[in-house]
Amino acid sequence: MGENIPSPHAVVVPLPAQGHINPLLHFADLLRDRGFFITFINTEWSEKRMLQSSKQFSHRSNFRFLSFSDGLPPEHGRTDQLGELLVTLAKCGPALEELLRSCSGVPPVTCIVTDSAMSCTLSVAANLGVPRVVFWIICAAASITQKYANVLLSQGHIPVKVSEAKRPEKLISGVPWSIPDLLPTDLISSYREQYESDIIFKAFLFESQQSNEADYTLVNTFDELEGRDAISALSTNGCPALAVGPVFLPKVLQGEESKLGSMWDEDESCLEWLDKQRTGSVLYVSFGSLALKSQQQLDELALGLEGSGQPFLWVLRSDIAQGQNAMLPEGFEKRTRDRAFIASWTPQLKVLAHASVGGFLTHGGWNSTLESISMGVPLLGWPCLGDQFLNCRFAKDIWKVGLEFKDVDVEENRLVPREEVERAVRDLMENEQLRKRVFELKEAAIKAVMPGGSSYTNITTFIQDMLEKAE
Ligand code: UDX
């Protein structure tokens, strides 16, 4: 930028949850590298959690963090009562606008890059007279099912009748880009009939509608994975829709992975343990930041991992056992001492990039799925909620980089017994086809984010369009 021309200024607003903050922080960082001034807006709750765990909280230039109150009492669980959180956040437009108007000494706002589930940014962008850039942190296929949720509702596909979900005539059509063999169980689980009277059902429908109010759409995927047609189907009123991901990858390739968004303390010592394991031998087990498992399921999982004979690194989040302290079966730690590492949170990008890791047992959150694909690690999907059912199925059936437990997509809480865990882990770790295919996609992901690649070029187009609009 010339001396007298202020930097373009992007205000970035994630939904306050780990899986949403991470990709938006990475994208904000990419924009900063390309000359933007960034205002990254957390809620006071999410900022506090990030500050508590992040030892190197950012003091980088041209990057500031602001926060506003979400209006919920301190004891509210936030992400474990997502419906209530969404409804409350939807009313935060005035607070957000006041926050932005109260700051001086920064360049004028060029655009608002908003999580697709943060409808409160709609009035803010309109009142500031700047483009509203809707950023989908989930894959394009899942975003399409969200964007067209009202169409699916009017056609009777929502609420999803899970009992009929596997019948072939139940395939869904009618969204502009016909996703190959879209199944009712591919729709986000909050749209299932058992949640119809739940606050989350309406909250998601509302947010889906508002996501259609976009001047520009970006999605954290890449053209070579999902295809241009899928990404174009996210366009609203002829406004561009572009794939810009994987957004975390450029920094990883530069050896510069930042951990400023983490809400938990990362146990770096797992990396030293990985250094001592054989190449491709370790199964990484993690269910992201929100998924819960019953204590009985955790027992079966532990015994299945033990029975598999495979070395494993397991993220046992402190709150995973439905709010209780997770317990391990008696004698388990002693018996698996020479081939297991249990952590409460890991530096996941470094773990997946480690040569010892050969497979990932995952809930299939989009970040984990994309991270695994981009690092060339095959997946064993065990979805729990939201878009994870679609991600795990696509990883298996469409991208052919993963396996899945049978029928967990239909019976959300089916107990997976230890024998099944054991068998599936072995199948994953021995499958050379998956390894070959995921390696091809890894190469494609790297190419996409390098100068001249599809996502790199799309970010350049986006920046040019924003600069033109600001003139
Ligand atoms: C949420 C939803 O649950 C998911 O369905 C949606 O696709 C994205 O938002 P979450 O469940 O947290 O996400 O999973 P995921 O999308 O995988 O994001 C988790 C993030 O935390 C990843 O970026 C992962 O690298 C990071 N992580 C996870 C760590 O850094 N360390 C860990 O130990 C575990």
Short mmCIF file of C-alpha atoms and ligand atoms in Angstrom, two decimals:
data_model
loop_
_atom_site.label_atom_id
_atom_site.label_comp_id
_atom_site.label_asym_id
_atom_site.label_seq_id
_atom_site.Cartn_x
_atom_site.Cartn_y
_atom_site.Cartn_z
CA MET A 1 0.00 0.00 0.00
CA GLY A 2 1.19 3.54 -0.74
CA GLU A 3 1.98 5.80 2.18
CA ASN A 4 -1.22 7.82 2.07
CA ILE A 5 -3.58 5.04 1.09
CA PRO A 6 -5.03 3.29 4.15
CA SER A 7 -4.91 -0.50 4.18
CA PRO A 8 -8.12 -2.28 3.31
CA HIS A 9 -9.80 -3.36 6.53
CA ALA A 10 -11.63 -6.67 7.01
CA VAL A 11 -13.78 -7.18 10.08
CA VAL A 12 -13.91 -10.94 10.73
CA VAL A 13 -16.71 -12.40 12.85
CA PRO A 14 -16.72 -16.13 13.72
CA LEU A 15 -19.34 -18.08 15.61
CA PRO A 16 -17.74 -18.44 19.07
CA ALA A 17 -16.79 -22.14 18.87
CA GLN A 18 -13.39 -23.74 18.26
CA GLY A 19 -14.29 -25.28 14.88
CA HIS A 20 -15.43 -21.86 13.62
CA ILE A 21 -12.75 -19.63 15.16
CA ASN A 22 -9.87 -21.70 13.74
CA PRO A 23 -10.66 -21.39 10.02
CA LEU A 24 -11.65 -17.73 10.27
CA LEU A 25 -8.44 -16.89 12.14
CA HIS A 26 -6.41 -18.66 9.47
CA PHE A 27 -8.25 -16.84 6.71
CA ALA A 28 -7.85 -13.49 8.51
CA ASP A 29 -4.13 -14.17 8.75
CA LEU A 30 -3.93 -14.82 5.01
CA LEU A 31 -5.67 -11.52 4.31
CA ARG A 32 -3.28 -9.74 6.68
CA ASP A 33 -0.33 -11.21 4.80
CA ARG A 34 -1.83 -9.74 1.64
CA GLY A 35 -2.05 -6.20 3.02
CA PHE A 36 -5.29 -6.08 5.00
CA PHE A 37 -5.80 -4.59 8.43
CA ILE A 38 -7.80 -7.13 10.44
CA THR A 39 -10.31 -6.69 13.23
CA PHE A 40 -11.13 -10.14 14.61
CA ILE A 41 -14.24 -10.15 16.78
CA ASN A 42 -14.81 -12.69 19.53
CA THR A 43 -17.45 -12.78 22.18
CA GLU A 44 -16.10 -12.00 25.64
CA TRP A 45 -16.61 -15.68 26.53
CA SER A 46 -14.58 -17.06 23.61
CA GLU A 47 -11.87 -14.41 23.95
CA LYS A 48 -11.40 -15.27 27.61
CA ARG A 49 -11.02 -18.97 26.82
CA MET A 50 -8.54 -18.24 24.05
CA LEU A 51 -6.52 -15.93 26.27
CA GLN A 52 -6.39 -18.44 29.10
CA SER A 53 -4.85 -21.18 27.00
CA SER A 54 -2.82 -19.30 24.43
CA LYS A 55 0.65 -18.58 25.71
CA GLN A 56 1.61 -16.60 22.65
CA PHE A 57 -1.50 -14.55 22.12
CA SER A 58 -0.98 -12.43 19.09
CA HIS A 59 0.55 -8.99 19.18
CA ARG A 60 1.06 -9.01 15.46
CA SER A 61 0.89 -5.80 13.50
CA ASN A 62 -2.25 -4.85 11.58
CA PHE A 63 -4.27 -7.36 13.56
CA ARG A 64 -6.46 -6.50 16.52
CA PHE A 65 -8.93 -8.49 18.58
CA LEU A 66 -12.15 -6.97 19.88
CA SER A 67 -14.94 -8.59 21.85
CA PHE A 68 -18.58 -8.00 22.69
CA SER A 69 -20.91 -9.54 25.26
CA ASP A 70 -23.17 -12.29 23.96
CA GLY A 71 -25.66 -11.38 26.70
CA LEU A 72 -25.71 -14.84 28.28
CA PRO A 73 -24.95 -15.38 31.99
CA PRO A 74 -21.40 -16.59 32.84
CA GLU A 75 -22.59 -20.06 33.91
CA HIS A 76 -24.29 -20.75 30.54
CA GLY A 77 -22.61 -23.62 28.67
CA ARG A 78 -22.69 -21.80 25.28
CA THR A 79 -21.56 -24.48 22.84
CA ASP A 80 -23.39 -27.29 24.65
CA GLN A 81 -26.63 -25.33 24.27
CA LEU A 82 -25.99 -24.20 20.72
CA GLY A 83 -29.63 -23.40 19.92
CA GLU A 84 -29.87 -20.84 22.73
CA LEU A 85 -26.49 -19.41 21.81
CA LEU A 86 -27.54 -18.94 18.16
CA VAL A 87 -30.80 -17.23 19.14
CA THR A 88 -29.00 -14.85 21.51
CA LEU A 89 -26.20 -14.07 19.08
CA ALA A 90 -28.75 -13.26 16.37
CA LYS A 91 -29.77 -10.25 18.49
CA CYS A 92 -26.24 -8.88 18.90
CA GLY A 93 -26.18 -6.66 15.79
CA PRO A 94 -26.51 -3.35 17.73
CA ALA A 95 -23.74 -4.33 20.20
CA LEU A 96 -21.44 -5.27 17.34
CA GLU A 97 -22.15 -2.07 15.44
CA GLU A 98 -21.57 0.09 18.50
CA LEU A 99 -18.26 -1.68 19.11
CA LEU A 100 -17.08 -0.96 15.57
CA ARG A 101 -18.28 2.65 15.59
CA SER A 102 -16.59 3.36 18.94
CA CYS A 103 -13.08 2.67 17.60
CA SER A 104 -10.95 5.30 15.94
CA GLY A 105 -7.44 5.34 14.52
CA VAL A 106 -7.96 2.35 12.22
CA PRO A 107 -8.57 2.28 8.45
CA PRO A 108 -12.22 2.53 7.31
CA VAL A 109 -13.95 -0.86 7.13
CA THR A 110 -13.79 -2.43 3.65
CA CYS A 111 -15.87 -5.55 4.28
CA ILE A 112 -17.31 -7.81 6.95
CA VAL A 113 -16.26 -11.44 6.64
CA THR A 114 -18.88 -13.27 8.65
CA ASP A 115 -19.44 -16.84 9.70
CA SER A 116 -22.52 -18.09 7.81
CA ALA A 117 -24.22 -18.70 11.17
CA MET A 118 -23.78 -15.12 12.47
CA SER A 119 -26.87 -13.37 11.15
CA CYS A 120 -26.27 -10.39 13.48
CA THR A 121 -23.70 -9.11 10.97
CA LEU A 122 -26.46 -8.44 8.43
CA SER A 123 -27.64 -5.13 9.92
CA VAL A 124 -24.05 -4.12 10.74
CA ALA A 125 -22.85 -4.48 7.14
CA ALA A 126 -25.98 -2.70 5.85
CA ASN A 127 -25.62 0.21 8.31
CA LEU A 128 -21.88 0.60 7.63
CA GLY A 129 -22.55 0.34 3.88
CA VAL A 130 -19.94 -2.39 3.30
CA PRO A 131 -20.17 -5.81 1.61
CA ARG A 132 -21.24 -8.77 3.72
CA VAL A 133 -18.95 -11.66 2.85
CA VAL A 134 -20.45 -14.95 4.03
CA PHE A 135 -17.76 -17.48 4.95
CA TRP A 136 -18.78 -21.17 5.16
CA ILE A 137 -16.49 -23.06 7.53
CA ILE A 138 -18.12 -26.35 6.46
CA CYS A 139 -17.65 -28.08 3.09
CA ALA A 140 -19.49 -26.84 0.00
CA ALA A 141 -21.87 -29.84 -0.12
CA ALA A 142 -22.93 -29.35 3.52
CA SER A 143 -23.18 -25.58 2.95
CA ILE A 144 -25.54 -26.20 0.02
CA THR A 145 -27.85 -28.30 2.17
CA GLN A 146 -27.87 -25.41 4.66
CA LYS A 147 -28.33 -22.65 2.12
CA TYR A 148 -31.29 -24.49 0.58
CA ALA A 149 -32.76 -25.70 3.88
CA ASN A 150 -36.01 -23.84 3.18
CA VAL A 151 -36.37 -25.54 -0.19
CA LEU A 152 -35.78 -28.89 1.48
CA LEU A 153 -38.35 -27.95 4.13
CA SER A 154 -40.98 -27.02 1.55
CA GLN A 155 -40.36 -30.31 -0.30
CA GLY A 156 -40.83 -32.33 2.90
CA HIS A 157 -37.19 -33.53 3.15
CA ILE A 158 -36.92 -31.62 6.44
CA PRO A 159 -37.67 -32.69 9.17
CA VAL A 160 -35.62 -35.77 8.35
CA LYS A 161 -37.43 -39.03 9.09
CA VAL A 162 -34.47 -41.11 10.16
CA SER A 163 -36.44 -44.37 10.19
CA GLU A 164 -36.87 -44.08 6.41
CA ALA A 165 -33.47 -42.57 5.79
CA LYS A 166 -31.85 -45.56 4.11
CA ARG A 167 -34.62 -46.24 1.59
CA PRO A 168 -33.37 -45.62 -1.95
CA GLU A 169 -36.43 -43.60 -3.02
CA LYS A 170 -35.57 -41.21 -0.24
CA LEU A 171 -32.64 -39.76 -2.16
CA ILE A 172 -32.87 -35.99 -2.14
CA SER A 173 -33.00 -33.87 -5.25
CA GLY A 174 -34.14 -30.30 -5.76
CA VAL A 175 -31.12 -28.36 -4.59
CA PRO A 176 -29.60 -26.54 -7.58
CA TRP A 177 -26.48 -28.64 -7.63
CA SER A 178 -27.63 -32.17 -7.32
CA ILE A 179 -25.19 -33.67 -4.82
CA PRO A 180 -24.52 -37.25 -5.94
CA ASP A 181 -26.89 -39.53 -4.07
CA LEU A 182 -27.65 -37.07 -1.29
CA LEU A 183 -29.23 -39.02 1.57
CA PRO A 184 -31.54 -37.64 4.25
CA THR A 185 -28.89 -38.57 6.82
CA ASP A 186 -26.49 -36.22 5.02
CA LEU A 187 -28.52 -33.22 6.19
CA ILE A 188 -27.35 -31.64 9.44
CA SER A 189 -28.60 -33.72 12.34
CA SER A 190 -30.41 -30.76 13.94
CA TYR A 191 -33.02 -31.17 11.17
CA ARG A 192 -33.97 -34.67 12.28
CA GLU A 193 -37.57 -35.15 13.38
CA GLN A 194 -36.62 -35.81 17.01
CA TYR A 195 -35.30 -32.24 17.25
CA GLU A 196 -38.29 -30.61 15.53
CA SER A 197 -39.52 -28.95 18.70
CA ASP A 198 -35.98 -28.13 19.85
CA ILE A 199 -34.76 -24.54 19.76
CA ILE A 200 -31.79 -25.61 17.60
CA PHE A 201 -34.03 -26.74 14.71
CA LYS A 202 -35.55 -23.27 14.23
CA ALA A 203 -32.28 -21.49 14.99
CA PHE A 204 -30.50 -23.32 12.16
CA LEU A 205 -33.37 -22.71 9.73
CA PHE A 206 -33.24 -19.02 10.56
CA GLU A 207 -29.47 -18.81 10.14
CA SER A 208 -29.72 -20.70 6.82
CA GLN A 209 -32.14 -18.10 5.49
CA GLN A 210 -29.92 -15.23 6.57
CA SER A 211 -26.86 -16.81 4.95
CA ASN A 212 -28.54 -16.10 1.63
CA GLU A 213 -28.10 -12.37 2.27
CA ALA A 214 -24.56 -12.29 0.93
CA ASP A 215 -22.67 -9.89 -1.32
CA TYR A 216 -19.91 -12.43 -1.66
CA THR A 217 -19.49 -16.06 -0.55
CA LEU A 218 -16.32 -17.89 0.43
CA VAL A 219 -15.95 -21.51 1.46
CA ASN A 220 -13.14 -23.41 3.17
CA THR A 221 -12.68 -26.12 0.56
CA PHE A 222 -10.87 -26.35 -2.78
CA ASP A 223 -12.13 -26.69 -6.35
CA GLU A 224 -10.27 -29.94 -6.99
CA LEU A 225 -12.00 -31.65 -4.05
CA GLU A 226 -15.61 -30.60 -4.53
CA GLY A 227 -15.74 -29.22 -8.08
CA ARG A 228 -16.62 -25.75 -9.37
CA ASP A 229 -20.34 -26.60 -9.77
CA ALA A 230 -20.76 -27.29 -6.09
CA ILE A 231 -19.05 -24.07 -5.12
CA SER A 232 -20.98 -21.99 -7.66
CA ALA A 233 -24.23 -23.34 -6.21
CA LEU A 234 -23.40 -21.25 -3.13
CA SER A 235 -23.63 -18.05 -5.11
CA THR A 236 -26.45 -15.68 -4.15
CA ASN A 237 -28.08 -13.30 -6.67
CA GLY A 238 -25.20 -13.77 -9.09
CA CYS A 239 -22.62 -12.62 -6.50
CA PRO A 240 -19.38 -14.62 -6.60
CA ALA A 241 -18.88 -17.79 -4.57
CA LEU A 242 -15.27 -18.95 -4.33
CA ALA A 243 -13.32 -21.76 -2.65
CA VAL A 244 -10.36 -20.40 -0.67
CA GLY A 245 -9.19 -23.41 1.32
CA PRO A 246 -7.69 -25.22 2.98
CA VAL A 247 -7.09 -21.94 4.78
CA PHE A 248 -4.70 -23.38 7.38
CA LEU A 249 -2.41 -24.92 4.79
CA PRO A 250 -0.31 -21.99 3.50
CA LYS A 251 1.04 -21.29 7.00
CA VAL A 252 1.77 -24.98 7.61
CA LEU A 253 3.70 -25.13 4.33
CA GLN A 254 5.70 -22.09 5.45
CA GLY A 255 6.41 -23.88 8.75
CA GLU A 256 4.59 -21.10 10.57
CA GLU A 257 1.53 -22.73 12.11
CA SER A 258 0.00 -20.41 14.70
CA LYS A 259 -1.87 -21.64 17.75
CA LEU A 260 -3.45 -18.44 18.86
CA GLY A 261 -7.01 -19.68 18.54
CA SER A 262 -6.85 -22.64 20.87
CA MET A 263 -9.36 -22.80 23.71
CA TRP A 264 -7.57 -25.68 25.48
CA ASP A 265 -3.96 -26.13 26.60
CA GLU A 266 -2.10 -28.10 23.95
CA ASP A 267 0.02 -30.99 25.17
CA GLU A 268 3.14 -30.59 23.03
CA SER A 269 4.82 -33.62 24.63
CA CYS A 270 2.74 -35.91 22.42
CA LEU A 271 5.05 -34.82 19.56
CA GLU A 272 8.10 -36.21 21.37
CA TRP A 273 6.20 -39.46 21.87
CA LEU A 274 5.31 -39.51 18.15
CA ASP A 275 9.02 -39.05 17.30
CA LYS A 276 9.66 -42.43 18.90
CA GLN A 277 7.03 -44.35 16.92
CA ARG A 278 7.40 -46.13 13.58
CA THR A 279 6.46 -44.27 10.38
CA GLY A 280 2.75 -44.55 9.61
CA SER A 281 2.06 -46.78 12.64
CA VAL A 282 0.04 -44.49 14.94
CA LEU A 283 -3.72 -44.08 14.98
CA TYR A 284 -4.74 -40.55 16.02
CA VAL A 285 -8.09 -40.45 17.84
CA SER A 286 -9.95 -37.18 18.38
CA PHE A 287 -13.57 -36.05 18.33
CA GLY A 288 -13.07 -32.27 18.05
CA SER A 289 -14.33 -29.68 20.49
CA LEU A 290 -18.05 -30.42 20.83
CA ALA A 291 -18.77 -34.14 20.50
CA LEU A 292 -19.83 -36.06 23.61
CA LYS A 293 -19.68 -39.81 24.29
CA SER A 294 -21.28 -41.88 27.06
CA GLN A 295 -18.96 -43.46 29.61
CA GLN A 296 -20.06 -46.88 28.33
CA GLN A 297 -19.02 -45.92 24.79
CA LEU A 298 -15.67 -44.59 26.02
CA ASP A 299 -15.06 -47.95 27.73
CA GLU A 300 -15.81 -49.88 24.52
CA LEU A 301 -13.61 -47.51 22.54
CA ALA A 302 -10.72 -47.90 24.98
CA LEU A 303 -10.95 -51.69 24.92
CA GLY A 304 -11.26 -51.69 21.13
CA LEU A 305 -8.13 -49.57 20.79
CA GLU A 306 -6.33 -51.85 23.17
CA GLY A 307 -7.47 -54.95 21.26
CA SER A 308 -6.41 -53.50 17.90
CA GLY A 309 -2.76 -53.84 18.90
CA GLN A 310 -2.08 -50.49 17.19
CA PRO A 311 -0.13 -47.62 18.78
CA PHE A 312 -2.52 -44.71 19.36
CA LEU A 313 -2.61 -41.07 20.41
CA TRP A 314 -6.01 -40.34 21.95
CA VAL A 315 -7.44 -36.88 22.72
CA LEU A 316 -9.62 -37.39 25.76
CA ARG A 317 -11.15 -33.92 26.20
CA SER A 318 -11.94 -33.19 29.86
CA ASP A 319 -15.66 -32.67 29.13
CA ILE A 320 -16.19 -35.46 26.58
CA ALA A 321 -18.04 -37.85 28.91
CA GLN A 322 -21.27 -35.84 28.77
CA GLY A 323 -19.99 -33.33 31.30
CA GLN A 324 -18.60 -35.99 33.71
CA ASN A 325 -14.95 -36.75 34.28
CA ALA A 326 -14.05 -39.37 31.68
CA MET A 327 -12.83 -42.66 33.22
CA LEU A 328 -10.62 -45.29 31.62
CA PRO A 329 -11.18 -49.04 32.17
CA GLU A 330 -9.31 -50.50 35.10
CA GLY A 331 -5.69 -51.32 34.31
CA PHE A 332 -6.03 -49.84 30.79
CA GLU A 333 -3.21 -47.30 31.12
CA LYS A 334 -0.84 -49.87 32.53
CA ARG A 335 -1.65 -52.43 29.85
CA THR A 336 -1.24 -49.96 26.96
CA ARG A 337 1.65 -47.94 28.45
CA ASP A 338 4.18 -48.90 25.81
CA ARG A 339 1.99 -47.97 22.83
CA ALA A 340 -0.48 -45.31 23.90
CA PHE A 341 -0.44 -41.58 24.62
CA ILE A 342 -3.47 -39.85 26.10
CA ALA A 343 -3.72 -36.07 25.85
CA SER A 344 -6.48 -33.65 26.79
CA TRP A 345 -5.80 -31.49 23.69
CA THR A 346 -3.06 -31.63 21.05
CA PRO A 347 -1.51 -29.34 18.46
CA GLN A 348 -3.58 -31.24 15.88
CA LEU A 349 -2.02 -29.80 12.73
CA LYS A 350 1.44 -30.84 13.91
CA VAL A 351 0.13 -34.26 14.89
CA LEU A 352 -1.47 -34.93 11.51
CA ALA A 353 1.66 -33.70 9.74
CA HIS A 354 3.85 -36.10 11.75
CA ALA A 355 5.29 -39.04 9.77
CA SER A 356 4.35 -41.54 12.51
CA VAL A 357 0.61 -40.90 12.11
CA GLY A 358 -1.00 -43.34 9.69
CA GLY A 359 -4.73 -43.03 10.39
CA PHE A 360 -7.29 -40.76 12.07
CA LEU A 361 -10.33 -41.96 14.01
CA THR A 362 -12.43 -38.80 13.85
CA HIS A 363 -15.92 -37.41 14.43
CA GLY A 364 -15.59 -35.87 10.96
CA GLY A 365 -15.85 -32.17 11.85
CA TRP A 366 -15.03 -30.31 8.65
CA ASN A 367 -11.76 -28.87 9.98
CA SER A 368 -10.51 -32.28 11.05
CA THR A 369 -11.62 -33.85 7.77
CA LEU A 370 -9.93 -31.20 5.64
CA GLU A 371 -6.81 -31.20 7.82
CA SER A 372 -6.53 -34.99 7.53
CA ILE A 373 -7.00 -34.97 3.75
CA SER A 374 -4.48 -32.16 3.33
CA MET A 375 -1.89 -34.00 5.43
CA GLY A 376 -2.45 -37.28 3.57
CA VAL A 377 -3.92 -39.23 6.52
CA PRO A 378 -6.81 -41.70 5.83
CA LEU A 379 -9.87 -41.40 8.07
CA LEU A 380 -12.15 -43.64 10.06
CA GLY A 381 -15.35 -41.62 10.48
CA TRP A 382 -17.49 -41.77 13.62
CA PRO A 383 -19.89 -38.86 13.26
CA CYS A 384 -21.74 -37.41 16.24
CA LEU A 385 -23.70 -34.35 15.13
CA GLY A 386 -24.30 -31.59 12.59
CA ASP A 387 -22.53 -31.86 9.23
CA GLN A 388 -20.29 -34.71 10.44
CA PHE A 389 -22.55 -37.40 8.93
CA LEU A 390 -22.16 -35.89 5.47
CA ASN A 391 -18.41 -35.37 5.86
CA CYS A 392 -17.76 -38.96 6.94
CA ARG A 393 -19.93 -40.40 4.17
CA PHE A 394 -18.35 -38.22 1.49
CA ALA A 395 -14.87 -39.14 2.75
CA LYS A 396 -15.81 -42.80 2.27
CA ASP A 397 -18.09 -42.85 -0.79
CA ILE A 398 -17.07 -39.85 -2.87
CA TRP A 399 -13.48 -38.90 -2.04
CA LYS A 400 -12.62 -42.51 -1.13
CA VAL A 401 -10.17 -41.55 1.58
CA GLY A 402 -11.91 -43.14 4.53
CA LEU A 403 -13.96 -45.84 6.21
CA GLU A 404 -16.96 -45.48 8.46
CA PHE A 405 -18.72 -47.40 11.21
CA LYS A 406 -21.90 -48.96 9.84
CA ASP A 407 -25.22 -47.29 10.61
CA VAL A 408 -24.03 -44.70 13.14
CA ASP A 409 -25.43 -42.16 10.69
CA VAL A 410 -28.94 -43.56 11.17
CA GLU A 411 -28.73 -44.44 14.85
CA GLU A 412 -26.96 -41.40 16.22
CA ASN A 413 -26.27 -42.98 19.60
CA ARG A 414 -25.64 -46.58 18.59
CA LEU A 415 -23.16 -48.20 20.95
CA VAL A 416 -20.18 -49.34 18.88
CA PRO A 417 -18.79 -52.44 20.62
CA ARG A 418 -15.07 -53.00 21.20
CA GLU A 419 -14.84 -55.78 18.56
CA GLU A 420 -16.10 -53.40 15.90
CA VAL A 421 -13.63 -50.68 16.93
CA GLU A 422 -10.84 -53.23 16.84
CA ARG A 423 -11.77 -54.49 13.36
CA ALA A 424 -12.31 -51.03 11.86
CA VAL A 425 -8.99 -49.72 13.20
CA ARG A 426 -7.13 -52.65 11.66
CA ASP A 427 -8.97 -52.23 8.33
CA LEU A 428 -8.02 -48.56 8.26
CA MET A 429 -4.36 -49.00 9.11
CA GLU A 430 -3.88 -51.80 6.56
CA ASN A 431 -5.71 -50.18 3.63
CA GLU A 432 -3.18 -49.14 0.97
CA GLN A 433 -5.87 -47.95 -1.48
CA LEU A 434 -7.03 -45.26 0.94
CA ARG A 435 -3.47 -44.16 1.56
CA LYS A 436 -2.80 -43.81 -2.16
CA ARG A 437 -5.97 -41.83 -2.81
CA VAL A 438 -5.55 -39.48 0.16
CA PHE A 439 -2.01 -38.79 -0.95
CA GLU A 440 -3.33 -37.65 -4.35
CA LEU A 441 -5.74 -35.27 -2.65
CA LYS A 442 -2.99 -34.01 -0.36
CA GLU A 443 -0.96 -33.07 -3.44
CA ALA A 444 -4.02 -31.36 -4.96
CA ALA A 445 -4.65 -29.38 -1.75
CA ILE A 446 -1.05 -28.16 -1.66
CA LYS A 447 -1.22 -27.15 -5.30
CA ALA A 448 -4.48 -25.26 -4.69
CA VAL A 449 -2.98 -22.96 -2.05
CA MET A 450 0.35 -22.29 -3.77
CA PRO A 451 0.76 -19.19 -6.01
CA GLY A 452 -1.10 -19.91 -9.26
CA GLY A 453 -3.28 -22.58 -7.60
CA SER A 454 -7.09 -22.39 -7.55
CA SER A 455 -7.60 -21.19 -3.98
CA TYR A 456 -4.64 -18.80 -4.10
CA THR A 457 -6.02 -17.25 -7.29
CA ASN A 458 -9.53 -17.09 -5.80
CA ILE A 459 -8.21 -15.14 -2.81
CA THR A 460 -6.51 -12.72 -5.23
CA THR A 461 -9.82 -12.27 -7.10
CA PHE A 462 -11.66 -11.72 -3.82
CA ILE A 463 -9.19 -9.06 -2.70
CA GLN A 464 -9.38 -7.26 -6.05
CA ASP A 465 -13.18 -7.29 -5.91
CA MET A 466 -13.19 -5.89 -2.37
CA LEU A 467 -10.75 -3.13 -3.34
CA GLU A 468 -12.90 -2.22 -6.34
CA LYS A 469 -16.06 -2.07 -4.23
CA ALA A 470 -14.28 0.17 -1.72
CA GLU A 471 -13.28 2.73 -4.37
C1 UDX B 1 -17.57 -27.81 14.79
C2 UDX B 1 -18.64 -28.86 14.41
O1 UDX B 1 -18.82 -29.78 15.46
C3 UDX B 1 -18.28 -29.55 13.11
O2 UDX B 1 -19.26 -30.50 12.77
C4 UDX B 1 -18.13 -28.52 12.01
O3 UDX B 1 -17.79 -29.14 10.79
C5 UDX B 1 -17.12 -27.45 12.41
O4 UDX B 1 -17.46 -26.89 13.68
P1 UDX B 1 -15.56 -29.36 15.95
O5 UDX B 1 -16.51 -30.39 16.38
O6 UDX B 1 -14.77 -28.69 16.97
O7 UDX B 1 -16.26 -28.30 14.96
O8 UDX B 1 -14.54 -30.15 14.95
P2 UDX B 1 -13.56 -29.70 13.82
O9 UDX B 1 -14.29 -29.07 12.68
O10 UDX B 1 -12.78 -30.88 13.47
O11 UDX B 1 -12.65 -28.59 14.47
C6 UDX B 1 -11.81 -28.85 15.56
C7 UDX B 1 -10.57 -28.00 15.46
O12 UDX B 1 -9.85 -28.12 16.68
C8 UDX B 1 -9.64 -28.43 14.33
O13 UDX B 1 -9.14 -27.29 13.68
C9 UDX B 1 -8.53 -29.19 15.04
O14 UDX B 1 -7.26 -29.05 14.42
C10 UDX B 1 -8.51 -28.53 16.40
N1 UDX B 1 -8.07 -29.49 17.44
C11 UDX B 1 -8.84 -30.57 17.78
C12 UDX B 1 -6.85 -29.29 18.04
O15 UDX B 1 -6.14 -28.33 17.72
N2 UDX B 1 -6.44 -30.17 19.00
C13 UDX B 1 -7.18 -31.24 19.39
O16 UDX B 1 -6.75 -31.98 20.27
C14 UDX B 1 -8.43 -31.45 18.75
#
